[in-house]
PDB file of C-alpha atoms in Angstrom:
ATOM      1  CA  MET A 147      48.189  74.803 152.371  1.00 43.00           C
ATOM      2  CA  GLU A 148      47.405  72.227 155.060  1.00 47.00           C
ATOM      3  CA  ASP A 149      49.200  69.514 153.086  1.00 47.00           C
ATOM      4  CA  GLU A 150      52.211  71.792 152.625  1.00 42.00           C
ATOM      5  CA  ALA A 151      52.309  72.603 156.352  1.00 46.00           C
ATOM      6  CA  ALA A 152      52.118  68.905 157.195  1.00 48.00           C
ATOM      7  CA  LEU A 153      55.021  68.179 154.833  1.00 41.00           C
ATOM      8  CA  LEU A 154      57.075  70.932 156.436  1.00 40.00           C
ATOM      9  CA  ARG A 155      56.479  69.424 159.866  1.00 46.00           C
ATOM     10  CA  GLN A 156      57.501  65.979 158.584  1.00 43.00           C
ATOM     11  CA  VAL A 157      60.731  67.342 157.177  1.00 40.00           C
ATOM     12  CA  PHE A 158      61.783  69.660 159.979  1.00 40.00           C
ATOM     13  CA  GLY A 159      59.690  68.820 163.018  1.00 44.00           C
ATOM     14  CA  ASP A 160      58.113  71.548 165.132  1.00 46.00           C
ATOM     15  CA  SER A 161      60.058  74.765 165.558  1.00 43.00           C
ATOM     16  CA  SER A 162      60.167  76.530 168.885  1.00 40.00           C
ATOM     17  CA  ASP A 163      58.560  79.966 169.015  1.00 40.00           C
ATOM     18  CA  ASP A 164      60.206  83.022 170.439  1.00 41.00           C
ATOM     19  CA  GLU A 165      59.805  86.496 169.009  1.00 42.00           C
ATOM     20  CA  ASP A 166      57.951  87.794 165.978  1.00 40.00           C
ATOM     21  CA  TYR A 167      59.911  89.553 163.262  1.00 39.00           C
ATOM     22  CA  ASN A 168      58.486  91.313 160.242  1.00 48.00           C
ATOM     23  CA  TYR A 169      60.637  90.528 157.225  1.00 51.00           C
ATOM     24  CA  GLY A 170      58.946  93.133 155.044  1.00 50.00           C
ATOM     25  CA  GLU A 171      60.215  96.275 153.359  1.00 46.00           C
ATOM     26  CA  GLY A 172      60.379  98.201 156.618  1.00 46.00           C
ATOM     27  CA  ASN A 173      63.228  96.058 157.933  1.00 48.00           C
ATOM     28  CA  ARG A 174      65.627  96.509 155.039  1.00 45.00           C
ATOM     29  CA  SER A 175      68.950  97.950 156.161  1.00 40.00           C
ATOM     30  CA  GLU A 176      70.638 100.868 154.386  1.00 35.00           C
ATOM     31  CA  ALA A 177      73.334  98.528 153.085  1.00 36.00           C
ATOM     32  CA  GLU A 178      70.741  96.135 151.659  1.00 38.00           C
ATOM     33  CA  THR A 179      68.821  98.976 150.013  1.00 34.00           C
ATOM     34  CA  TYR A 180      72.030 100.258 148.426  1.00 30.00           C
ATOM     35  CA  LEU A 181      72.894  96.858 147.027  1.00 35.00           C
ATOM     36  CA  VAL A 182      69.408  96.093 145.830  1.00 34.00           C
ATOM     37  CA  THR A 183      68.903  99.332 143.954  1.00 32.00           C
ATOM     38  CA  ASP A 184      72.324  99.894 142.414  1.00 33.00           C
ATOM     39  CA  HIS A 185      74.734  96.998 142.802  1.00 32.00           C
ATOM     40  CA  ARG A 186      73.050  93.627 142.438  1.00 35.00           C
ATOM     41  CA  THR A 187      75.789  91.002 142.628  1.00 40.00           C
ATOM     42  CA  ASP A 188      76.132  88.065 140.252  1.00 47.00           C
ATOM     43  CA  LEU A 189      76.121  84.988 142.481  1.00 47.00           C
ATOM     44  CA  ALA A 190      78.161  83.032 139.950  1.00 43.00           C
ATOM     45  CA  ALA A 191      80.973  85.572 139.945  1.00 44.00           C
ATOM     46  CA  SER A 192      82.683  84.630 143.201  1.00 48.00           C
ATOM     47  CA  GLY A 193      86.261  83.367 143.381  1.00 61.00           C
ATOM     48  CA  ASN A 194      87.439  79.807 143.860  1.00 76.00           C
ATOM     49  CA  PRO A 195      85.651  78.186 146.795  1.00 82.00           C
ATOM     50  CA  ARG A 196      87.508  76.571 149.686  1.00 88.00           C
ATOM     51  CA  TRP A 197      86.013  73.267 150.767  1.00 92.00           C
ATOM     52  CA  GLU A 198      86.424  71.414 154.047  1.00 92.00           C
ATOM     53  CA  ARG A 199      85.631  67.746 154.546  1.00 92.00           C
ATOM     54  CA  VAL A 200      84.026  66.908 157.892  1.00 94.00           C
ATOM     55  CA  LYS A 201      86.294  63.971 158.636  1.00 89.00           C
ATOM     56  CA  GLU A 202      83.945  62.170 161.035  1.00 89.00           C
ATOM     57  CA  ILE A 203      81.174  61.838 158.440  1.00 92.00           C
ATOM     58  CA  SER A 204      81.667  60.615 154.888  1.00 91.00           C
ATOM     59  CA  GLY A 205      79.826  62.732 152.342  1.00 93.00           C
ATOM     60  CA  LEU A 206      79.682  65.875 154.483  1.00 96.00           C
ATOM     61  CA  TRP A 207      81.438  68.945 153.066  1.00 96.00           C
ATOM     62  CA  ILE A 208      81.263  72.641 153.856  1.00 96.00           C
ATOM     63  CA  CYS A 209      82.298  75.687 151.847  1.00 96.00           C
ATOM     64  CA  ARG A 210      82.447  78.574 154.321  1.00 93.00           C
ATOM     65  CA  ASP A 211      83.062  81.331 151.768  1.00 92.00           C
ATOM     66  CA  PHE A 212      80.513  80.261 149.164  1.00 96.00           C
ATOM     67  CA  LEU A 213      78.805  83.684 149.182  1.00 97.00           C
ATOM     68  CA  SER A 214      80.525  86.991 149.822  1.00 95.00           C
ATOM     69  CA  PRO A 215      78.782  89.537 152.090  1.00 96.00           C
ATOM     70  CA  GLU A 216      77.574  91.384 148.987  1.00 97.00           C
ATOM     71  CA  GLN A 217      76.219  88.194 147.442  1.00 97.00           C
ATOM     72  CA  GLN A 218      74.443  87.358 150.688  1.00 97.00           C
ATOM     73  CA  LEU A 219      72.666  90.708 150.598  1.00 97.00           C
ATOM     74  CA  SER A 220      71.726  90.134 146.972  1.00 97.00           C
ATOM     75  CA  LEU A 221      70.292  86.723 147.819  1.00 98.00           C
ATOM     76  CA  LEU A 222      68.334  88.190 150.746  1.00 97.00           C
ATOM     77  CA  SER A 223      66.927  90.772 148.363  1.00 97.00           C
ATOM     78  CA  SER A 224      65.814  88.019 145.952  1.00 97.00           C
ATOM     79  CA  ILE A 225      64.100  86.161 148.778  1.00 97.00           C
ATOM     80  CA  ARG A 226      62.357  89.341 149.863  1.00 96.00           C
ATOM     81  CA  SER A 227      61.180  90.035 146.321  1.00 96.00           C
ATOM     82  CA  GLU A 228      59.263  86.739 146.345  1.00 96.00           C
ATOM     83  CA  GLY A 229      57.090  88.058 149.192  1.00 95.00           C
ATOM     84  CA  TRP A 230      57.300  84.807 151.132  1.00 95.00           C
ATOM     85  CA  PHE A 231      57.840  86.507 154.487  1.00 94.00           C
ATOM     86  CA  ALA A 232      55.892  89.705 153.913  1.00 91.00           C
ATOM     87  CA  GLU A 233      53.703  88.872 156.915  1.00 89.00           C
ATOM     88  CA  SER A 234      55.271  88.420 160.337  1.00 86.00           C
ATOM     89  CA  SER A 235      53.366  85.148 160.853  1.00 89.00           C
ATOM     90  CA  LEU A 236      55.088  83.498 157.866  1.00 92.00           C
ATOM     91  CA  ASN A 237      58.460  81.804 158.337  1.00 95.00           C
ATOM     92  CA  GLN A 238      58.565  78.955 155.796  1.00 96.00           C
ATOM     93  CA  ALA A 239      58.208  78.684 152.034  1.00 97.00           C
ATOM     94  CA  MET A 240      58.522  75.866 149.489  1.00 96.00           C
ATOM     95  CA  ARG A 241      59.064  75.811 145.755  1.00 96.00           C
ATOM     96  CA  PHE A 242      58.845  72.825 143.397  1.00 96.00           C
ATOM     97  CA  GLY A 243      60.336  73.075 139.901  1.00 92.00           C
ATOM     98  CA  ASP A 244      60.200  76.100 137.571  1.00 90.00           C
ATOM     99  CA  PHE A 245      62.651  78.065 139.685  1.00 96.00           C
ATOM    100  CA  PRO A 246      62.888  81.850 139.263  1.00 96.00           C
ATOM    101  CA  PRO A 247      66.049  83.122 137.510  1.00 96.00           C
ATOM    102  CA  TRP A 248      67.859  84.034 140.726  1.00 97.00           C
ATOM    103  CA  LEU A 249      67.350  80.504 142.057  1.00 97.00           C
ATOM    104  CA  ASN A 250      68.522  78.884 138.824  1.00 97.00           C
ATOM    105  CA  GLU A 251      71.594  81.074 139.095  1.00 97.00           C
ATOM    106  CA  LEU A 252      72.166  79.896 142.648  1.00 97.00           C
ATOM    107  CA  CYS A 253      71.958  76.237 141.584  1.00 97.00           C
ATOM    108  CA  TYR A 254      74.431  76.949 138.795  1.00 96.00           C
ATOM    109  CA  SER A 255      76.803  78.516 141.321  1.00 96.00           C
ATOM    110  CA  ILE A 256      76.568  75.457 143.552  1.00 96.00           C
ATOM    111  CA  ARG A 257      77.447  73.136 140.667  1.00 95.00           C
ATOM    112  CA  GLU A 258      80.369  75.373 139.703  1.00 93.00           C
ATOM    113  CA  ALA A 259      81.657  75.462 143.281  1.00 94.00           C
ATOM    114  CA  VAL A 260      81.572  71.661 143.498  1.00 93.00           C
ATOM    115  CA  LEU A 261      83.233  71.261 140.108  1.00 88.00           C
ATOM    116  CA  ILE A 262      86.058  73.617 141.017  1.00 84.00           C
ATOM    117  CA  GLY A 263      86.600  71.960 144.388  1.00 74.00           C
ATOM    118  CA  ASP A 264      89.511  74.256 145.202  1.00 56.00           C
ATOM    119  CA  ASN A 265      91.801  73.795 148.185  1.00 54.00           C
ATOM    120  CA  LEU A 266      91.247  70.048 148.551  1.00 59.00           C
ATOM    121  CA  SER A 267      94.139  68.198 150.119  1.00 54.00           C
ATOM    122  CA  GLU A 268      95.316  64.865 148.743  1.00 54.00           C
ATOM    123  CA  HIS A 269      94.192  63.298 152.022  1.00 55.00           C
ATOM    124  CA  ASP A 270      90.645  64.659 151.535  1.00 54.00           C
ATOM    125  CA  ILE A 271      90.437  63.283 148.005  1.00 53.00           C
ATOM    126  CA  VAL A 272      91.773  59.853 148.944  1.00 52.00           C
ATOM    127  CA  ALA A 273      89.543  59.657 152.039  1.00 54.00           C
ATOM    128  CA  ALA A 274      86.493  60.574 149.977  1.00 52.00           C
ATOM    129  CA  ASP A 275      87.341  57.954 147.360  1.00 52.00           C
ATOM    130  CA  GLU A 276      87.691  55.256 150.028  1.00 53.00           C
ATOM    131  CA  HIS A 277      84.029  55.867 150.891  1.00 51.00           C
ATOM    132  CA  GLY A 278      82.902  55.590 147.290  1.00 48.00           C
ATOM    133  CA  ALA A 279      82.626  59.276 146.389  1.00 48.00           C
ATOM    134  CA  GLY A 280      85.078  59.060 143.503  1.00 48.00           C
ATOM    135  CA  CYS A 281      88.402  60.854 143.185  1.00 52.00           C
ATOM    136  CA  LEU A 282      87.327  63.033 140.250  1.00 58.00           C
ATOM    137  CA  PHE A 283      84.476  64.722 142.153  1.00 69.00           C
ATOM    138  CA  PRO A 284      84.936  63.907 145.848  1.00 84.00           C
ATOM    139  CA  ILE A 285      82.438  66.523 147.086  1.00 91.00           C
ATOM    140  CA  LEU A 286      79.467  65.147 145.148  1.00 91.00           C
ATOM    141  CA  PRO A 287      79.452  61.865 143.153  1.00 90.00           C
ATOM    142  CA  PRO A 288      79.343  62.288 139.344  1.00 90.00           C
ATOM    143  CA  GLU A 289      75.905  60.668 139.013  1.00 92.00           C
ATOM    144  CA  LEU A 290      74.489  63.370 141.297  1.00 94.00           C
ATOM    145  CA  LEU A 291      76.560  66.277 140.050  1.00 92.00           C
ATOM    146  CA  GLY A 292      75.601  65.605 136.423  1.00 92.00           C
ATOM    147  CA  ARG A 293      71.858  65.264 136.896  1.00 95.00           C
ATOM    148  CA  GLU A 294      69.490  67.774 135.289  1.00 95.00           C
ATOM    149  CA  PRO A 295      68.246  69.714 137.003  1.00 96.00           C
ATOM    150  CA  LEU A 296      70.666  69.538 139.894  1.00 97.00           C
ATOM    151  CA  PHE A 297      67.826  70.530 142.252  1.00 98.00           C
ATOM    152  CA  ASP A 298      64.102  70.956 141.697  1.00 97.00           C
ATOM    153  CA  GLN A 299      62.822  71.617 145.211  1.00 98.00           C
ATOM    154  CA  LEU A 300      63.540  74.493 147.579  1.00 98.00           C
ATOM    155  CA  ILE A 301      62.559  75.127 151.164  1.00 97.00           C
ATOM    156  CA  VAL A 302      63.369  78.454 152.791  1.00 98.00           C
ATOM    157  CA  ASN A 303      63.132  78.823 156.551  1.00 97.00           C
ATOM    158  CA  LEU A 304      63.235  82.019 158.566  1.00 97.00           C
ATOM    159  CA  TYR A 305      64.230  81.363 162.175  1.00 96.00           C
ATOM    160  CA  HIS A 306      63.786  83.934 164.902  1.00 94.00           C
ATOM    161  CA  LYS A 307      66.027  84.106 167.943  1.00 92.00           C
ATOM    162  CA  GLY A 308      65.910  80.799 169.834  1.00 92.00           C
ATOM    163  CA  GLN A 309      64.255  78.829 167.041  1.00 94.00           C
ATOM    164  CA  GLY A 310      65.892  75.813 165.433  1.00 95.00           C
ATOM    165  CA  ILE A 311      65.161  72.458 163.806  1.00 94.00           C
ATOM    166  CA  CYS A 312      64.678  69.078 165.449  1.00 95.00           C
ATOM    167  CA  ALA A 313      67.007  66.158 164.681  1.00 95.00           C
ATOM    168  CA  HIS A 314      65.908  64.522 161.434  1.00 96.00           C
ATOM    169  CA  VAL A 315      66.928  62.762 158.253  1.00 96.00           C
ATOM    170  CA  ASP A 316      65.321  64.312 155.176  1.00 96.00           C
ATOM    171  CA  LEU A 317      62.416  62.362 153.728  1.00 95.00           C
ATOM    172  CA  MET A 318      63.178  59.513 151.329  1.00 95.00           C
ATOM    173  CA  ARG A 319      60.968  61.183 148.709  1.00 96.00           C
ATOM    174  CA  PHE A 320      64.024  63.336 148.054  1.00 97.00           C
ATOM    175  CA  ASP A 321      67.054  62.002 146.198  1.00 97.00           C
ATOM    176  CA  ASP A 322      70.625  61.863 147.455  1.00 97.00           C
ATOM    177  CA  GLY A 323      72.671  65.068 147.383  1.00 97.00           C
ATOM    178  CA  ILE A 324      71.316  67.963 149.476  1.00 98.00           C
ATOM    179  CA  ALA A 325      72.607  71.532 149.718  1.00 98.00           C
ATOM    180  CA  ILE A 326      72.058  73.937 152.623  1.00 98.00           C
ATOM    181  CA  ILE A 327      72.914  77.643 152.485  1.00 98.00           C
ATOM    182  CA  SER A 328      73.002  79.738 155.661  1.00 98.00           C
ATOM    183  CA  LEU A 329      72.319  83.467 155.857  1.00 98.00           C
ATOM    184  CA  GLU A 330      72.495  86.070 158.617  1.00 97.00           C
ATOM    185  CA  SER A 331      73.032  84.638 162.112  1.00 96.00           C
ATOM    186  CA  PRO A 332      75.754  81.962 162.487  1.00 96.00           C
ATOM    187  CA  CYS A 333      74.946  78.715 164.234  1.00 97.00           C
ATOM    188  CA  VAL A 334      76.171  75.227 165.042  1.00 97.00           C
ATOM    189  CA  MET A 335      74.502  72.264 163.348  1.00 97.00           C
ATOM    190  CA  HIS A 336      74.870  68.969 165.210  1.00 96.00           C
ATOM    191  CA  PHE A 337      74.955  65.613 163.440  1.00 96.00           C
ATOM    192  CA  SER A 338      74.062  62.372 165.251  1.00 93.00           C
ATOM    193  CA  LEU A 339      73.688  58.787 164.078  1.00 90.00           C
ATOM    194  CA  ALA A 340      70.309  57.905 162.631  1.00 89.00           C
ATOM    195  CA  THR A 341      70.601  54.418 164.138  1.00 78.00           C
ATOM    196  CA  SER A 342      70.902  53.540 167.804  1.00 67.00           C
ATOM    197  CA  ASP A 343      72.980  50.437 167.005  1.00 60.00           C
ATOM    198  CA  ILE A 344      76.508  51.772 167.590  1.00 57.00           C
ATOM    199  CA  GLN A 345      78.238  48.488 166.749  1.00 59.00           C
ATOM    200  CA  GLU A 346      76.381  48.259 163.451  1.00 62.00           C
ATOM    201  CA  ALA A 347      77.306  51.872 162.654  1.00 56.00           C
ATOM    202  CA  GLU A 348      80.979  51.296 163.454  1.00 56.00           C
ATOM    203  CA  GLU A 349      81.070  48.297 161.122  1.00 59.00           C
ATOM    204  CA  GLU A 350      79.198  50.064 158.332  1.00 61.00           C
ATOM    205  CA  TYR A 351      81.061  53.378 158.491  1.00 57.00           C
ATOM    206  CA  HIS A 352      84.474  51.996 159.532  1.00 57.00           C
ATOM    207  CA  VAL A 353      84.716  54.525 162.368  1.00 58.00           C
ATOM    208  CA  HIS A 354      85.660  53.583 165.929  1.00 57.00           C
ATOM    209  CA  PRO A 355      84.451  54.938 168.181  1.00 65.00           C
ATOM    210  CA  VAL A 356      81.486  56.573 166.466  1.00 66.00           C
ATOM    211  CA  PRO A 357      81.021  60.070 167.952  1.00 68.00           C
ATOM    212  CA  SER A 358      77.681  60.700 169.634  1.00 79.00           C
ATOM    213  CA  LYS A 359      77.435  64.148 168.028  1.00 89.00           C
ATOM    214  CA  VAL A 360      79.478  66.003 165.450  1.00 95.00           C
ATOM    215  CA  PRO A 361      79.202  69.811 165.590  1.00 96.00           C
ATOM    216  CA  VAL A 362      79.599  71.843 162.392  1.00 97.00           C
ATOM    217  CA  TYR A 363      79.864  75.631 162.454  1.00 97.00           C
ATOM    218  CA  LEU A 364      77.693  77.325 159.834  1.00 97.00           C
ATOM    219  CA  SER A 365      78.877  80.837 159.074  1.00 97.00           C
ATOM    220  CA  PRO A 366      76.740  83.299 157.089  1.00 97.00           C
ATOM    221  CA  GLY A 367      77.194  82.606 153.383  1.00 97.00           C
ATOM    222  CA  SER A 368      78.319  79.016 153.919  1.00 98.00           C
ATOM    223  CA  LEU A 369      77.240  76.042 151.815  1.00 98.00           C
ATOM    224  CA  VAL A 370      76.871  72.500 153.161  1.00 98.00           C
ATOM    225  CA  ILE A 371      76.691  69.465 150.858  1.00 97.00           C
ATOM    226  CA  MET A 372      75.361  66.143 152.178  1.00 97.00           C
ATOM    227  CA  SER A 373      75.460  62.899 150.214  1.00 96.00           C
ATOM    228  CA  GLY A 374      75.696  59.189 150.885  1.00 94.00           C
ATOM    229  CA  GLU A 375      76.387  58.451 154.533  1.00 92.00           C
ATOM    230  CA  ALA A 376      75.884  62.072 155.592  1.00 95.00           C
ATOM    231  CA  ARG A 377      72.509  62.252 153.870  1.00 96.00           C
ATOM    232  CA  TYR A 378      71.054  58.880 154.923  1.00 94.00           C
ATOM    233  CA  GLY A 379      73.002  57.707 157.977  1.00 92.00           C
ATOM    234  CA  TRP A 380      73.086  60.849 160.128  1.00 94.00           C
ATOM    235  CA  LYS A 381      70.427  63.129 161.548  1.00 95.00           C
ATOM    236  CA  HIS A 382      71.064  66.870 161.674  1.00 97.00           C
ATOM    237  CA  GLU A 383      69.628  69.461 164.026  1.00 97.00           C
ATOM    238  CA  ILE A 384      70.055  73.044 165.230  1.00 96.00           C
ATOM    239  CA  ASN A 385      69.233  73.944 168.823  1.00 95.00           C
ATOM    240  CA  ARG A 386      69.442  77.701 169.217  1.00 93.00           C
ATOM    241  CA  LYS A 387      68.364  77.852 172.852  1.00 90.00           C
ATOM    242  CA  PRO A 388      70.836  79.469 175.280  1.00 88.00           C
ATOM    243  CA  GLY A 389      73.749  77.199 176.125  1.00 87.00           C
ATOM    244  CA  PHE A 390      73.581  75.083 172.967  1.00 90.00           C
ATOM    245  CA  GLN A 391      75.141  77.460 170.456  1.00 95.00           C
ATOM    246  CA  VAL A 392      78.768  77.320 171.572  1.00 94.00           C
ATOM    247  CA  TRP A 393      81.804  77.312 169.284  1.00 95.00           C
ATOM    248  CA  ASP A 394      85.458  77.503 170.351  1.00 93.00           C
ATOM    249  CA  GLY A 395      84.272  78.012 173.911  1.00 93.00           C
ATOM    250  CA  GLN A 396      82.204  81.075 173.042  1.00 94.00           C
ATOM    251  CA  GLU A 397      78.423  81.409 173.011  1.00 94.00           C
ATOM    252  CA  LEU A 398      77.254  82.542 169.576  1.00 95.00           C
ATOM    253  CA  GLU A 399      74.900  85.505 169.468  1.00 93.00           C
ATOM    254  CA  GLN A 400      71.654  84.273 167.960  1.00 92.00           C
ATOM    255  CA  LYS A 401      69.563  86.655 165.903  1.00 94.00           C
ATOM    256  CA  ARG A 402      67.432  86.071 162.834  1.00 95.00           C
ATOM    257  CA  ARG A 403      68.677  83.267 160.567  1.00 97.00           C
ATOM    258  CA  ILE A 404      67.564  82.211 157.097  1.00 98.00           C
ATOM    259  CA  SER A 405      68.401  78.878 155.503  1.00 98.00           C
ATOM    260  CA  LEU A 406      67.828  77.595 151.984  1.00 98.00           C
ATOM    261  CA  THR A 407      67.703  73.839 151.450  1.00 98.00           C
ATOM    262  CA  LEU A 408      67.893  72.555 147.879  1.00 98.00           C
ATOM    263  CA  ARG A 409      66.945  68.988 146.986  1.00 98.00           C
ATOM    264  CA  LYS A 410      65.930  66.800 144.056  1.00 98.00           C
ATOM    265  CA  LEU A 411      62.716  64.820 144.123  1.00 97.00           C
ATOM    266  CA  ALA A 412      63.418  61.092 143.836  1.00 95.00           C
ATOM    267  CA  ARG A 413      62.256  59.403 140.651  1.00 87.00           C
ATOM    268  CA  VAL A 414      59.228  57.193 141.175  1.00 78.00           C
ATOM    269  CA  GLU A 415      59.859  53.781 139.631  1.00 67.00           C
TER     270      GLU A 415
END
C-alpha cells in the first residue's frame, strides 16, 4: 500500500484537501439507482463520436460526447460496485491488468470511438498527418491503436470540491497513448510546456509563438486522448481553486469529480 501511494504521488503530485465525501451506497441518487437496477447501459452502444483536435498541441484530441448521461451513470455504478471509495478517506484506486468486464468494455468503446473518428475535417486530418500521426488514424497512431491490450493500467481519482492535480507529465514507465475520461463536475485542464526552453520548443513543435498555457474544457462524459507531443512534451494540470476554473468568462461550479486514466505499461527491453 505504501508503494502504491508513493507511485500515485509521483504520477499526480499532492492533491489539495477540502471536504470529505462518502461515496458509498448512501449517496446514490434516485436516477442512479433506477439505472443501476433496471436499465444498465451498454457503453459500446453510443452513436458516432465527434472529435475535436486541440490545434495548439499535436496529438491532443477530445471527444466531448463519448458517454451519454445514461452511460455516465452506468459507469459510476460500475466504479461503485468495485468498492474503491466505500470509505470517505479513500479517493484513489489503481488496477493493473486483468480488468473487470465493465472496464474491458470501456477500453473496447475507446478503440471503437477512435476508429470511427467521425466529424473530422480535412484540415484536422492533414494537420495531424503533418505531425506524424498518419492520415488513416489521425487521433491515435496505428502502432498504438492496434496494440493488445490497448490499455492494461487504470487509475481512478475522486476529487472533492477544490481538489485538483499538479502539473505533470505521466511517468515514462507508461507507454505512449493515454486516455482520460471525466465524470460528474466539469473542469478546465491546462496544458503547459514540459521544457522551459521556449526557442527549442518552437523549433521542435513548429509553433510560434508557443502558448504559455492551453486550456481545455472537460465536460462530464468527455474523453481525452494524448499521444506523441501531447503525451511527452506538455504537462497537464487541473487547479480547481476559486478563480482558476473559468470558461467562456464564467466560473464553473466545482463539485465532486471523478476521472479515469487508462494507460499501457511500457515494455521493458
